[in-house]
Amino acid sequence: MARPHSPEASDQGEFVRLLLQHQDALLVFICHLVPNRDVRDDVLQEVNLLLWEKREEFELGTNFRAWAYAFARYVAMRSRTKAIREGKVAFGHELIETLADEFEEEDPLLAEGMPALRECLERLTEEDRALLLMRYRKHGAVEQFAESTGKSSAAVRGVLFRLRIALRRCVERGMNPSFPLG
């Protein structure tokens, strides 16, 4: 005989769905606040653990993203305090607050554009996608890519410029189907 689902179980399932749904946005928010690439994954993991520990405090139907961002802001500050103790920081808490506030003002547009961006990236050739990923994952990768393909750095920068324009137009069309194609 099957056990009936308890309200707690369905609430927990909804919480997990919300947590998974907002992972990309959380990571982008954290990247905006934490300049050190090596620390970002640790901050995201800690935020996820805190969110899970505090899940009973979240009220379903309220703004999960704002609630999660508050935790991310807190963890980013704590991470920064640790970095200060270790002598690894170049900016203050005020900057994190300013960056977080600015990001949250822009976030709805970013969230709307992510699915369209993913779809547009899928439409690119493998080589173009590899170039974009190399450029944005590794600082200074343009020269490396140019060397590996036998192209000049200027030619690679030109391709990147055209790809960014094409992606922007593709995303705008994806977010607004009435957007002009030309």
PDB file of N, CA and C in Angstrom, residues 113-130 132-133 137 163 166-167 170-171:
ATOM      1  N   GLY A 113      16.889  36.424 -20.380  1.00  0.00           N
ATOM      2  CA  GLY A 113      17.739  36.203 -21.532  1.00  0.00           C
ATOM      3  C   GLY A 113      18.521  34.909 -21.520  1.00  0.00           C
ATOM      4  N   MET A 114      18.694  34.271 -20.357  1.00  0.00           N
ATOM      5  CA  MET A 114      19.514  33.062 -20.271  1.00  0.00           C
ATOM      6  C   MET A 114      19.007  31.923 -21.157  1.00  0.00           C
ATOM      7  N   PRO A 115      17.725  31.582 -21.136  1.00  0.00           N
ATOM      8  CA  PRO A 115      17.276  30.494 -22.024  1.00  0.00           C
ATOM      9  C   PRO A 115      17.508  30.830 -23.499  1.00  0.00           C
ATOM     10  N   ALA A 116      17.264  32.082 -23.867  1.00  0.00           N
ATOM     11  CA  ALA A 116      17.489  32.484 -25.258  1.00  0.00           C
ATOM     12  C   ALA A 116      18.969  32.402 -25.603  1.00  0.00           C
ATOM     13  N   LEU A 117      19.838  32.807 -24.680  1.00  0.00           N
ATOM     14  CA  LEU A 117      21.277  32.730 -24.927  1.00  0.00           C
ATOM     15  C   LEU A 117      21.717  31.280 -25.111  1.00  0.00           C
ATOM     16  N   ARG A 118      21.232  30.392 -24.271  1.00  0.00           N
ATOM     17  CA  ARG A 118      21.586  28.976 -24.412  1.00  0.00           C
ATOM     18  C   ARG A 118      21.184  28.441 -25.790  1.00  0.00           C
ATOM     19  N   GLU A 119      19.973  28.782 -26.203  1.00  0.00           N
ATOM     20  CA  GLU A 119      19.483  28.324 -27.502  1.00  0.00           C
ATOM     21  C   GLU A 119      20.335  28.903 -28.632  1.00  0.00           C
ATOM     22  N   CYS A 120      20.695  30.161 -28.523  1.00  0.00           N
ATOM     23  CA  CYS A 120      21.520  30.798 -29.552  1.00  0.00           C
ATOM     24  C   CYS A 120      22.916  30.185 -29.586  1.00  0.00           C
ATOM     25  N   LEU A 121      23.475  29.871 -28.437  1.00  0.00           N
ATOM     26  CA  LEU A 121      24.797  29.232 -28.393  1.00  0.00           C
ATOM     27  C   LEU A 121      24.756  27.861 -29.062  1.00  0.00           C
ATOM     28  N   GLU A 122      23.655  27.144 -28.886  1.00  0.00           N
ATOM     29  CA  GLU A 122      23.515  25.826 -29.508  1.00  0.00           C
ATOM     30  C   GLU A 122      23.502  25.912 -31.039  1.00  0.00           C
ATOM     31  N   ARG A 123      23.070  27.033 -31.569  1.00  0.00           N
ATOM     32  CA  ARG A 123      22.988  27.209 -33.017  1.00  0.00           C
ATOM     33  C   ARG A 123      24.354  27.493 -33.652  1.00  0.00           C
ATOM     34  N   LEU A 124      25.326  27.874 -32.837  1.00  0.00           N
ATOM     35  CA  LEU A 124      26.660  28.192 -33.361  1.00  0.00           C
ATOM     36  C   LEU A 124      27.388  26.930 -33.804  1.00  0.00           C
ATOM     37  N   THR A 125      28.365  27.132 -34.668  1.00  0.00           N
ATOM     38  CA  THR A 125      29.218  26.004 -35.044  1.00  0.00           C
ATOM     39  C   THR A 125      30.062  25.623 -33.837  1.00  0.00           C
ATOM     40  N   GLU A 126      30.576  24.419 -33.852  1.00  0.00           N
ATOM     41  CA  GLU A 126      31.414  23.940 -32.746  1.00  0.00           C
ATOM     42  C   GLU A 126      32.624  24.857 -32.553  1.00  0.00           C
ATOM     43  N   GLU A 127      33.242  25.290 -33.668  1.00  0.00           N
ATOM     44  CA  GLU A 127      34.428  26.150 -33.590  1.00  0.00           C
ATOM     45  C   GLU A 127      34.091  27.507 -32.972  1.00  0.00           C
ATOM     46  N   ASP A 128      32.972  28.105 -33.381  1.00  0.00           N
ATOM     47  CA  ASP A 128      32.572  29.399 -32.830  1.00  0.00           C
ATOM     48  C   ASP A 128      32.252  29.295 -31.342  1.00  0.00           C
ATOM     49  N   ARG A 129      31.554  28.233 -30.972  1.00  0.00           N
ATOM     50  CA  ARG A 129      31.216  28.018 -29.563  1.00  0.00           C
ATOM     51  C   ARG A 129      32.498  27.832 -28.743  1.00  0.00           C
ATOM     52  N   ALA A 130      33.449  27.066 -29.279  1.00  0.00           N
ATOM     53  CA  ALA A 130      34.725  26.838 -28.583  1.00  0.00           C
ATOM     54  C   ALA A 130      35.481  28.153 -28.412  1.00  0.00           C
ATOM     55  N   LEU A 132      34.185  31.231 -28.230  1.00  0.00           N
ATOM     56  CA  LEU A 132      33.515  32.025 -27.194  1.00  0.00           C
ATOM     57  C   LEU A 132      33.802  31.483 -25.798  1.00  0.00           C
ATOM     58  N   LEU A 133      33.708  30.172 -25.650  1.00  0.00           N
ATOM     59  CA  LEU A 133      33.959  29.584 -24.335  1.00  0.00           C
ATOM     60  C   LEU A 133      35.399  29.810 -23.897  1.00  0.00           C
ATOM     61  N   ARG A 137      36.124  31.975 -20.534  1.00  0.00           N
ATOM     62  CA  ARG A 137      36.555  31.151 -19.407  1.00  0.00           C
ATOM     63  C   ARG A 137      37.995  31.442 -19.008  1.00  0.00           C
ATOM     64  N   LEU A 163      30.541  37.507 -33.603  1.00  0.00           N
ATOM     65  CA  LEU A 163      29.769  36.524 -32.835  1.00  0.00           C
ATOM     66  C   LEU A 163      28.958  37.203 -31.738  1.00  0.00           C
ATOM     67  N   ALA A 166      25.978  38.849 -33.335  1.00  0.00           N
ATOM     68  CA  ALA A 166      25.003  37.838 -33.755  1.00  0.00           C
ATOM     69  C   ALA A 166      24.276  37.253 -32.546  1.00  0.00           C
ATOM     70  N   LEU A 167      25.012  36.986 -31.471  1.00  0.00           N
ATOM     71  CA  LEU A 167      24.373  36.444 -30.261  1.00  0.00           C
ATOM     72  C   LEU A 167      23.405  37.454 -29.660  1.00  0.00           C
ATOM     73  N   CYS A 170      20.331  37.464 -31.750  1.00  0.00           N
ATOM     74  CA  CYS A 170      19.613  36.204 -31.569  1.00  0.00           C
ATOM     75  C   CYS A 170      18.859  36.206 -30.238  1.00  0.00           C
ATOM     76  N   VAL A 171      19.512  36.661 -29.167  1.00  0.00           N
ATOM     77  CA  VAL A 171      18.880  36.703 -27.845  1.00  0.00           C
ATOM     78  C   VAL A 171      17.721  37.686 -27.859  1.00  0.00           C
TER      79      VAL A 171
END
